[in-house]
């Protein structure tokens, strides 16, 4: 992330920005202490002790020895800030080394280091710091060491946790295979990845460390007279708290201001560095996609099971608007299988997720159109209604079953959960139903597999479990988003045959998303071809395969190899799909199309009905459909 984007996100958080400004101001004054026209902070004048603030020559008054409080405050702030910062850098440095080494090597090294850290953590925080200063002797340096030491466990544990997950990632294995030494891997592969965590941990602990150092000084164990940091000023003023409160209240307020501003700023840094928050406002995704549309389209005269009408889903990132869907209309009838096909990035997944309001908001917004399930409008429906439909009447199958199954529950438990989410079924009955479902999706040895964890299954079996969960509540519609893309061809064929059988036996409708015309040919009754967030052609599968009307469809079909046709050159489509934040006027495919004319590059091109049940969005469709 560049510095500009970081600052922008940071500034959006008002409190953090205010904290940052105050802190910068305090730091600048502390830095400027030597050149400011301040009095000597050590010059005593007992005749003028405990002067009130705003007295002549002493803006904030004097302390019990008649020393100027303003001067002492600024010098003390300087000292407190330096000590707090150095302590947190020290703790971060040693804590991170311990964390990275323990997490990277694991096993016995990890055990030894972490048990040492546990021993440090077993003592109460302040007590341990006191014990360390008692052993080393009072003094600011020793207080600094004590505060750094008691904070090492915090960093070590945090960084170890992050490193453990990184140490088994493929890129680290690749670095090992390339023959890099452990030290180099830790420095060049692990460290850059944990650095944001270190920065976040530091920004949230600096405030604490300043406070802890002040605490030790307050007890007389930190800075020694006549030198004073904020804590020892507070300690010295304490004796006169009732008679002359300003001597202790002023440093107290300063500690409060510094710690507050550091903590607010730390929270802001943490939020701005969190990758999930970068692309949107400073909020977590909502439970459903935000809907922000002007008008609701008229309901269709003859509602199907699922009607998408002119659906427009956008991603609003900063001041850019990515139009992932610019008006998608399609319908799925009961028991029908509709294939939605298009290149990667054409908006297929966004279409699928928009149906049930599953596009993450922010940044996703549904900016227009309607989604109707059996005539009922879903985009404006209350969330409880939507939740009632999710996984019950309409269910999903996703591409990567390992990512959608919970790693710590057995597949049996997860299917049972899917059933019980919508029907209060006794456990035994739900389990019997889970078994029945596993048999229905043809998992061998279903009884035993119920007790298996997702990692114990093969990819094809996991996808079958995904299908079983989708079937759990006998839905009317299954939305399958590239369910076979991660599988090898034989397993893909089995899964497709399975889906086809289920559809014929149970009459479920399927919206099948894929980028592969071969798969569509095998499974789908009708197909809708998508390009740059729009449907460009739709019709019965056979008709479209025989005589594609849109040049894009023709080229997509030309990319599919066919058996038994002898040698045939496979043509990749030249060029790339357009960026959705800058769609060209007219036909989005025009720049890649060999038939495009100037007319294709202006105005709106409609999805026109052509032959029976077919429609195409093209001025010069192929064949005789025109
Ligand atoms: P596919 O057809 O491969 O499934 P998608 O529907 O996932 O494509 O994506 C359609 C477009 O929306 C792409 O240009 C993608 O970059 C964009 N997009 C998807 N999710 C997000 C997001 N969270 N933020 C910004 N853009 C997104
Ligand atoms: Mg996708």
XYZ file of C-alpha atoms and ligand atoms in Angstrom:
654
model
C 0.000 0.000 0.000
C 1.370 3.410 -0.827
C 1.712 6.117 1.768
C -1.006 8.278 0.231
C -3.647 5.555 0.422
C -2.612 4.778 3.985
C -2.888 8.402 5.080
C -6.275 8.737 3.404
C -7.685 5.696 5.189
C -6.096 6.843 8.426
C -7.538 10.350 8.146
C -11.018 8.940 7.576
C -10.959 7.796 11.196
C -11.570 11.168 12.900
C -10.466 10.148 16.389
C -7.252 8.600 15.123
C -6.473 11.662 13.048
C -7.080 13.930 16.055
C -4.824 11.696 18.186
C -2.143 11.811 15.509
C -2.280 15.612 15.266
C -2.028 16.092 19.021
C 0.865 13.669 19.191
C 2.746 15.383 16.361
C 2.272 18.705 18.175
C 3.575 17.287 21.474
C 6.536 15.625 19.763
C 7.461 18.806 17.896
C 7.481 20.811 21.134
C 9.539 18.125 22.868
C 12.014 18.079 19.982
C 12.286 21.842 20.041
C 12.977 21.979 23.802
C 16.688 22.962 23.428
C 15.893 25.940 21.193
C 12.770 27.159 22.974
C 13.281 30.169 25.314
C 12.765 28.017 28.413
C 14.172 28.591 31.865
C 16.707 26.213 33.321
C 14.624 23.233 34.490
C 17.011 22.636 37.425
C 17.374 26.220 38.673
C 15.996 26.257 42.228
C 14.550 29.270 43.949
C 12.983 28.194 47.231
C 11.699 31.694 47.882
C 9.365 31.279 44.911
C 8.133 27.757 45.601
C 4.662 26.643 44.615
C 3.877 29.716 42.559
C 0.461 29.393 40.912
C 0.141 29.015 37.137
C 0.128 32.269 35.154
C 2.447 33.951 37.677
C 5.068 36.399 36.504
C 7.877 34.642 34.662
C 6.441 31.179 35.376
C 3.602 30.436 32.953
C 2.658 27.135 34.650
C 3.951 28.127 38.087
C 6.761 26.505 40.099
C 7.201 23.283 42.062
C 8.245 22.587 45.664
C 11.823 23.748 44.963
C 10.727 26.788 43.010
C 11.677 25.280 39.623
C 9.790 26.362 36.509
C 7.080 23.776 35.776
C 6.685 24.641 32.078
C 10.336 24.012 31.420
C 10.366 20.823 33.471
C 7.186 19.629 31.765
C 8.622 19.993 28.264
C 11.952 18.407 29.191
C 10.114 15.681 31.097
C 7.839 14.980 28.140
C 10.898 14.635 25.962
C 12.371 12.110 28.336
C 9.153 10.122 28.745
C 8.605 9.905 24.998
C 12.158 8.783 24.334
C 12.043 6.150 27.058
C 8.632 4.856 25.931
C 9.696 4.647 22.297
C 13.063 3.033 22.978
C 11.419 0.515 25.300
C 8.835 -0.426 22.690
C 11.439 -0.736 19.938
C 13.495 -2.931 22.264
C 10.511 -5.102 23.160
C 9.455 -5.328 19.496
C 12.975 -6.200 18.357
C 13.661 -8.977 20.834
C 10.064 -10.164 20.962
C 9.936 -10.461 17.176
C 13.212 -12.357 16.983
C 11.982 -14.835 19.574
C 8.583 -15.098 17.865
C 9.972 -15.613 14.370
C 12.589 -18.160 15.458
C 10.082 -20.114 17.568
C 7.414 -20.063 14.886
C 9.767 -20.874 12.029
C 11.649 -23.777 13.577
C 8.782 -25.143 15.650
C 9.261 -28.350 17.623
C 11.725 -28.242 20.492
C 13.031 -24.728 19.783
C 9.490 -23.448 19.890
C 8.817 -25.324 23.088
C 11.868 -23.999 24.919
C 11.398 -20.407 23.831
C 7.692 -20.322 24.512
C 7.977 -21.911 27.948
C 10.524 -19.211 28.797
C 8.044 -16.603 27.627
C 5.315 -18.289 29.660
C 7.484 -17.975 32.743
C 7.800 -14.243 32.166
C 4.054 -14.024 31.694
C 3.327 -15.935 34.880
C 4.287 -12.882 36.966
C 2.010 -9.899 37.224
C 3.223 -7.224 34.883
C 4.120 -4.388 37.234
C 5.460 -6.743 39.892
C 7.923 -8.192 37.418
C 9.034 -4.722 36.344
C 9.513 -3.784 40.001
C 11.546 -6.913 40.625
C 13.780 -6.192 37.637
C 14.422 -2.593 38.745
C 15.036 -3.807 42.293
C 17.670 -6.192 40.996
C 19.293 -3.712 38.607
C 19.006 -0.690 40.892
C 16.854 2.417 40.378
C 17.527 4.629 37.363
C 15.891 5.564 34.099
C 17.895 3.135 31.952
C 17.020 0.272 34.242
C 13.369 1.278 34.244
C 13.516 1.273 30.466
C 15.020 -2.223 30.432
C 12.394 -3.466 32.876
C 9.510 -2.096 30.821
C 10.969 -3.523 27.615
C 11.465 -6.948 29.184
C 7.940 -7.250 30.555
C 6.566 -6.405 27.097
C 8.648 -8.929 25.176
C 6.146 -11.793 25.737
C 3.375 -9.783 24.099
C 5.381 -9.404 20.903
C 6.867 -12.885 20.993
C 3.494 -14.610 21.249
C 1.833 -12.448 18.613
C 4.622 -12.814 16.080
C 5.023 -16.519 16.745
C 1.348 -17.078 15.942
C 1.641 -15.301 12.612
C 4.916 -17.022 11.763
C 3.575 -20.514 12.459
C 0.935 -20.119 9.756
C 3.449 -18.584 7.344
C 6.150 -21.184 7.908
C 4.087 -23.875 6.204
C 2.970 -21.819 3.225
C 4.008 -22.872 -0.265
C 6.166 -19.830 -0.900
C 8.304 -20.701 2.122
C 8.613 -24.297 0.908
C 9.628 -22.938 -2.480
C 12.311 -20.795 -0.851
C 13.598 -23.867 1.029
C 13.677 -25.893 -2.181
C 15.648 -23.174 -3.892
C 18.361 -23.765 -1.304
C 18.056 -20.582 0.736
C 19.450 -20.668 4.261
C 17.091 -20.505 7.222
C 18.302 -17.047 8.172
C 17.682 -15.733 4.679
C 14.225 -17.249 4.548
C 13.370 -15.648 7.876
C 14.654 -12.277 6.713
C 13.377 -12.198 3.162
C 10.240 -14.374 3.247
C 8.868 -14.262 6.791
C 9.876 -10.819 8.062
C 8.167 -8.747 5.329
C 4.962 -10.647 6.027
C 5.025 -10.136 9.788
C 6.189 -6.525 9.628
C 2.647 -5.088 9.480
C 1.770 -7.127 12.576
C 4.842 -5.792 14.382
C 3.959 -2.222 13.455
C 0.390 -2.710 14.637
C 1.498 -4.311 17.903
C 3.940 -1.456 18.506
C 1.462 1.274 17.779
C -0.976 -0.201 20.251
C 1.609 -0.747 23.032
C 3.716 2.428 22.947
C 1.098 4.168 25.066
C 1.244 1.429 27.672
C 5.005 1.559 27.838
C 5.029 5.320 28.361
C 2.528 4.801 31.155
C 4.532 1.988 32.737
C 7.767 3.977 32.692
C 5.940 6.901 34.251
C 4.632 4.473 36.866
C 8.124 3.308 37.803
C 9.374 6.897 37.970
C 6.385 7.833 40.100
C 7.473 5.173 42.585
C 10.947 6.687 42.573
C 12.517 3.801 40.663
C 12.891 5.562 37.311
C 14.489 8.927 36.640
C 16.485 10.213 39.599
C 16.508 13.836 40.871
C 17.143 16.419 39.667
C 16.326 14.955 36.227
C 12.590 14.435 35.911
C 10.300 12.660 33.520
C 6.541 13.033 33.719
C 6.202 10.188 36.211
C 8.690 11.576 38.715
C 7.177 15.079 38.414
C 3.870 13.531 39.349
C 5.519 11.698 42.245
C 7.216 14.836 43.579
C 4.012 16.883 43.327
C 1.983 14.255 45.147
C 2.994 15.466 48.660
C 1.370 18.822 47.986
C -1.663 17.408 46.197
C -4.149 19.169 48.509
C -2.400 22.494 49.067
C -0.817 23.018 45.641
C -2.489 20.614 43.209
C -1.079 22.198 40.035
C 2.361 20.663 40.619
C 0.931 17.163 40.146
C -2.120 17.834 37.989
C -0.120 19.409 35.137
C 2.201 16.424 34.525
C -0.804 14.151 35.081
C -2.736 15.837 32.291
C 0.293 15.581 30.026
C 0.568 11.806 30.612
C -3.143 11.462 29.906
C -2.917 13.463 26.671
C 0.091 11.539 25.380
C -1.268 8.079 26.209
C -4.717 8.870 24.823
C -3.382 10.267 21.576
C -0.918 7.399 21.118
C -3.667 4.827 21.684
C -6.174 6.511 19.383
C -3.509 6.768 16.722
C -2.523 3.147 17.273
C -6.111 2.021 16.694
C -6.208 4.099 13.528
C -2.970 2.578 12.231
C -4.245 -0.900 12.975
C -7.465 -0.289 11.074
C -5.764 1.361 8.121
C -3.231 -1.463 7.775
C -5.873 -4.180 7.866
C -6.122 -5.380 4.252
C -9.819 -6.132 4.586
C -10.565 -2.532 5.418
C -8.472 -0.988 2.685
C -11.016 -1.157 -0.070
C -13.992 0.222 1.774
C -15.165 2.306 4.643
C -13.828 1.425 8.069
C -16.491 -1.169 8.694
C -16.724 -4.926 8.394
C -18.897 -6.347 5.599
C -22.586 -6.161 6.340
C -24.869 -9.179 6.618
C -26.281 -8.461 3.176
C -25.308 -6.436 0.154
C -26.220 -2.774 0.318
C -29.037 -1.836 -2.065
C -29.022 1.688 -3.453
C -31.392 1.881 -6.410
C -33.767 4.516 -7.708
C -36.574 2.427 -9.119
C -37.756 -1.157 -8.866
C -38.459 -2.742 -12.273
C -42.015 -3.923 -12.927
C -42.518 -7.587 -11.975
C -42.447 -9.890 -15.007
C -45.839 -10.890 -16.423
C -45.002 -14.557 -16.141
C -42.638 -15.040 -13.182
C -40.137 -17.890 -13.372
C -38.496 -19.528 -10.341
C -35.709 -16.959 -10.372
C -35.839 -13.703 -12.315
C -32.927 -11.295 -12.457
C -34.076 -8.021 -13.972
C -31.523 -5.515 -15.179
C -29.311 -6.229 -12.161
C -26.528 -3.701 -11.626
C -23.916 -4.503 -9.006
C -21.038 -2.125 -8.463
C -17.956 -1.944 -6.295
C -17.364 1.529 -4.950
C -13.698 1.688 -4.031
C -12.524 5.156 -3.037
C -13.716 7.425 -5.826
C -13.734 4.665 -8.435
C -16.835 2.717 -9.371
C -16.293 -0.745 -10.808
C -19.406 -1.773 -12.679
C -19.163 -5.523 -12.273
C -22.715 -6.017 -13.592
C -24.231 -3.462 -15.921
C -27.748 -4.754 -16.321
C -28.011 -8.543 -16.130
C -31.386 -10.080 -16.901
C -32.010 -13.798 -16.853
C -34.566 -16.304 -15.686
C -34.421 -19.848 -14.392
C -37.568 -21.986 -14.620
C -38.357 -24.830 -12.186
C -36.306 -27.932 -12.888
C -34.280 -26.178 -15.548
C -30.494 -25.978 -15.771
C -29.227 -22.643 -17.009
C -25.533 -22.332 -17.827
C -23.909 -18.969 -17.223
C -20.676 -18.838 -19.152
C -17.963 -16.264 -19.643
C -14.287 -15.535 -19.254
C -12.753 -15.008 -15.852
C -13.718 -11.552 -14.562
C -16.874 -11.261 -16.653
C -19.063 -11.006 -13.547
C -20.378 -14.552 -13.153
C -19.592 -14.901 -9.452
C -20.892 -11.425 -8.698
C -24.164 -12.383 -10.412
C -24.400 -15.536 -8.310
C -23.642 -13.750 -5.050
C -25.973 -10.826 -5.775
C -28.970 -13.171 -5.841
C -28.867 -13.790 -2.086
C -27.226 -10.497 -1.125
C -23.869 -12.170 -0.501
C -21.626 -9.621 -2.235
C -19.505 -8.033 0.497
C -20.658 -4.506 1.337
C -18.683 -2.310 1.426
C -17.446 -2.082 -1.307
C -20.310 -3.886 -3.119
C -23.554 -2.028 -3.846
C -26.560 -3.176 -5.852
C -27.246 -0.013 -7.801
C -30.271 -1.097 -9.759
C -32.571 -3.870 -10.920
C -34.423 -6.577 -9.069
C -34.024 -10.207 -8.017
C -37.280 -12.126 -7.817
C -37.651 -15.603 -6.386
C -41.010 -17.099 -7.406
C -42.248 -13.562 -7.919
C -41.082 -12.348 -4.485
C -38.665 -9.419 -4.552
C -35.476 -10.259 -2.654
C -33.452 -7.057 -2.797
C -35.974 -5.084 -0.770
C -37.000 -7.970 1.491
C -36.226 -7.855 5.235
C -33.055 -9.678 6.227
C -34.952 -12.352 8.174
C -36.784 -13.352 4.982
C -33.535 -13.508 3.071
C -31.956 -15.663 5.762
C -34.933 -17.986 5.676
C -34.271 -18.562 1.958
C -30.491 -18.857 2.137
C -29.398 -22.479 2.143
C -33.027 -23.533 2.388
C -34.914 -22.717 -0.826
C -31.814 -21.491 -2.681
C -28.449 -23.031 -1.931
C -24.939 -22.587 -3.210
C -22.065 -24.802 -4.254
C -18.722 -23.024 -4.504
C -15.551 -23.710 -6.388
C -13.210 -24.611 -3.556
C -14.826 -27.068 -1.136
C -11.789 -27.051 1.150
C -12.335 -23.353 1.766
C -16.075 -23.662 2.393
C -15.984 -26.588 4.824
C -15.029 -25.906 8.428
C -11.677 -27.625 9.056
C -12.396 -28.554 12.684
C -15.777 -30.254 12.375
C -16.482 -33.634 10.847
C -18.420 -33.571 7.600
C -21.305 -35.335 9.352
C -21.591 -32.525 11.907
C -21.522 -29.942 9.155
C -24.305 -31.563 7.175
C -26.356 -31.931 10.368
C -25.791 -28.254 11.043
C -26.999 -27.351 7.552
C -30.194 -29.314 8.198
C -30.803 -27.967 11.695
C -30.218 -24.362 10.621
C -33.621 -24.410 8.974
C -35.573 -27.283 10.561
C -35.635 -28.256 14.210
C -34.780 -31.895 13.707
C -33.689 -34.225 16.540
C -29.997 -35.138 16.301
C -30.537 -38.813 15.502
C -32.950 -37.992 12.713
C -30.665 -35.314 11.272
C -27.790 -37.784 11.307
C -29.847 -40.360 9.469
C -30.700 -37.712 6.910
C -26.999 -36.762 6.585
C -26.191 -40.395 5.861
C -28.938 -40.537 3.296
C -27.541 -37.410 1.628
C -23.996 -38.798 1.510
C -25.385 -41.915 -0.142
C -27.335 -39.777 -2.578
C -24.158 -38.036 -3.683
C -22.523 -41.491 -3.942
C -19.810 -41.277 -1.353
C -18.560 -44.806 -0.795
C -18.626 -46.014 2.814
C -20.877 -43.147 3.766
C -21.400 -44.389 7.316
C -17.702 -44.129 8.121
C -17.166 -40.928 6.158
C -19.636 -39.080 8.370
C -16.966 -39.030 11.064
C -14.184 -37.813 8.764
C -12.754 -34.319 8.724
C -12.612 -32.367 5.450
C -8.831 -32.838 5.128
C -9.293 -36.615 5.158
C -11.360 -36.557 1.957
C -10.233 -36.182 -1.632
C -11.139 -33.092 -3.635
C -13.946 -34.869 -5.460
C -15.409 -36.216 -2.212
C -15.268 -32.797 -0.612
C -17.195 -31.367 -3.524
C -19.748 -34.165 -3.090
C -20.087 -33.174 0.556
C -20.641 -29.598 -0.640
C -23.398 -30.849 -2.919
C -24.904 -32.912 -0.099
C -25.044 -29.801 2.091
C -26.631 -27.837 -0.738
C -29.276 -30.550 -1.034
C -29.844 -30.820 2.718
C -33.072 -28.810 2.749
C -34.345 -29.921 -0.643
C -33.903 -26.531 -2.304
C -35.752 -25.401 -5.416
C -32.663 -23.812 -6.849
C -28.953 -24.572 -6.588
C -26.487 -21.932 -7.674
C -23.248 -23.706 -8.539
C -20.278 -21.393 -9.062
C -17.649 -23.316 -11.049
C -18.078 -26.405 -8.838
C -15.838 -28.575 -10.995
C -13.077 -26.163 -11.937
C -10.748 -27.387 -9.193
C -11.271 -31.058 -10.046
C -9.605 -33.323 -12.576
C -11.571 -34.343 -15.666
C -12.703 -37.789 -14.529
C -13.997 -36.495 -11.218
C -15.512 -33.528 -13.034
C -17.441 -35.911 -15.286
C -18.719 -37.846 -12.242
C -19.832 -34.686 -10.469
C -21.624 -33.439 -13.580
C -23.385 -36.781 -14.007
C -24.370 -36.626 -10.342
C -25.799 -33.115 -10.647
C -27.680 -34.145 -13.764
C -29.230 -37.153 -11.987
C -30.168 -35.086 -8.952
C -31.830 -32.560 -11.173
C -33.857 -35.177 -12.996
C -34.770 -37.109 -9.813
C -35.583 -34.183 -7.565
C -36.564 -31.482 -10.017
C -34.130 -28.890 -8.624
C -33.326 -26.001 -10.898
C -29.631 -25.255 -11.341
C -27.857 -22.046 -12.239
C -24.547 -23.478 -13.362
C -21.625 -21.110 -13.685
C -18.613 -22.144 -15.707
C -16.077 -20.926 -18.224
C -16.125 -24.190 -20.148
C -18.509 -24.783 -23.057
C -17.815 -28.510 -22.839
C -19.392 -28.587 -19.384
C -22.383 -26.557 -20.538
C -22.976 -28.937 -23.432
C -23.077 -31.856 -21.019
C -25.445 -30.431 -18.433
C -27.422 -27.342 -19.390
C -30.745 -26.886 -21.194
C -30.139 -23.238 -21.856
C -27.109 -21.042 -21.758
C -26.466 -17.350 -21.146
C -23.141 -15.953 -22.323
C -21.709 -13.160 -20.272
C -19.157 -10.536 -21.238
C -17.968 -7.567 -19.162
C -20.956 -7.625 -16.827
C -23.655 -8.159 -19.471
C -25.464 -11.064 -21.064
C -24.489 -10.958 -24.731
C -26.352 -14.016 -25.941
C -28.847 -16.493 -24.598
C -30.744 -19.472 -25.986
C -31.088 -23.260 -25.930
C -27.706 -24.966 -25.560
C -27.914 -27.063 -28.729
C -28.965 -24.141 -30.890
C -26.181 -21.939 -29.599
C -23.551 -24.652 -29.932
C -24.679 -25.307 -33.494
C -24.937 -21.734 -34.609
C -23.538 -19.133 -32.227
C -24.832 -15.694 -33.149
C -22.526 -13.415 -31.167
C -18.914 -13.216 -32.347
C -17.808 -13.640 -28.733
C -19.795 -16.874 -28.324
C -18.375 -18.156 -31.585
C -14.859 -17.540 -30.395
C -15.527 -19.084 -26.975
C -16.788 -22.237 -28.683
C -13.771 -22.253 -30.982
C -11.615 -22.512 -27.856
C -13.079 -25.923 -26.942
C -11.221 -28.941 -28.353
C -13.472 -31.655 -29.833
C -12.713 -35.318 -29.997
C -12.864 -37.132 -33.298
C -12.644 -34.076 -35.498
C -9.062 -34.544 -36.476
C -6.560 -31.724 -36.265
C -8.070 -28.306 -35.741
C -6.345 -25.158 -34.588
C -7.681 -23.883 -31.256
C -8.012 -20.133 -31.373
C -7.487 -18.094 -28.262
C -9.413 -14.824 -28.264
C -6.958 -11.973 -28.848
C -6.857 -9.088 -26.392
C -8.218 -8.902 -22.865
C -11.651 -8.181 -21.352
C -12.103 -4.446 -20.642
C -11.595 -2.974 -17.195
C -15.023 -2.630 -15.602
C -14.325 0.815 -14.203
C -13.824 2.162 -17.715
C -16.219 0.372 -20.059
C -16.174 1.529 -23.690
C -19.359 2.989 -25.162
C -21.370 0.602 -27.295
C -20.364 -3.046 -27.436
C -17.728 -3.983 -24.844
C -16.420 -6.700 -27.149
C -15.857 -4.340 -30.103
C -12.112 -3.810 -29.468
C -11.541 -7.568 -29.780
C -14.037 -8.251 -32.560
C -13.036 -8.594 -36.209
C -16.472 -7.499 -37.464
C -16.739 -4.350 -35.408
C -17.619 -1.101 -37.177
C -17.974 2.454 -35.907
C -21.643 1.782 -35.188
C -20.572 -0.836 -32.608
C -18.638 1.776 -30.657
C -21.476 4.203 -30.022
C -24.786 4.063 -28.244
C -26.497 1.265 -26.399
C -26.819 -2.103 -28.105
C -29.845 -4.030 -26.882
C -30.280 -7.717 -26.263
C -32.614 -8.326 -29.201
C -34.844 -11.368 -29.595
C -33.742 -13.341 -32.611
C -34.896 -16.854 -33.460
C -37.057 -19.012 -31.194
C -36.100 -18.438 -27.541
C -32.864 -16.794 -28.556
C -31.554 -13.307 -28.020
C -28.300 -11.644 -28.954
C -26.667 -8.315 -28.187
C -24.942 -7.637 -31.498
C -25.483 -5.399 -34.527
C -24.070 -7.969 -36.925
C -25.023 -11.401 -35.580
C -23.685 -14.424 -37.379
C -25.751 -16.882 -39.400
C -29.402 -16.392 -40.275
C -30.750 -15.601 -36.792
C -31.030 -11.960 -37.816
P -15.943 -14.192 -12.612
O -16.775 -14.049 -13.850
O -14.589 -14.699 -12.943
O -16.610 -14.968 -11.541
P -16.309 -12.005 -10.821
O -17.801 -12.005 -10.868
O -15.680 -12.595 -9.608
O -15.714 -12.693 -12.121
O -15.782 -10.501 -10.954
C -16.356 -9.554 -11.823
C -15.632 -8.225 -11.682
O -15.869 -7.662 -10.406
C -14.130 -8.339 -11.847
O -13.683 -7.275 -12.651
C -13.610 -8.200 -10.442
O -12.355 -7.582 -10.459
C -14.661 -7.328 -9.781
N -14.739 -7.620 -8.333
C -15.181 -8.758 -7.763
N -15.139 -8.673 -6.411
C -14.656 -7.442 -6.126
C -14.375 -6.709 -4.906
N -14.594 -7.243 -3.693
N -13.883 -5.460 -5.011
C -13.666 -4.905 -6.224
N -13.915 -5.514 -7.382
C -14.402 -6.767 -7.359
Mg -15.882 -16.548 -10.394
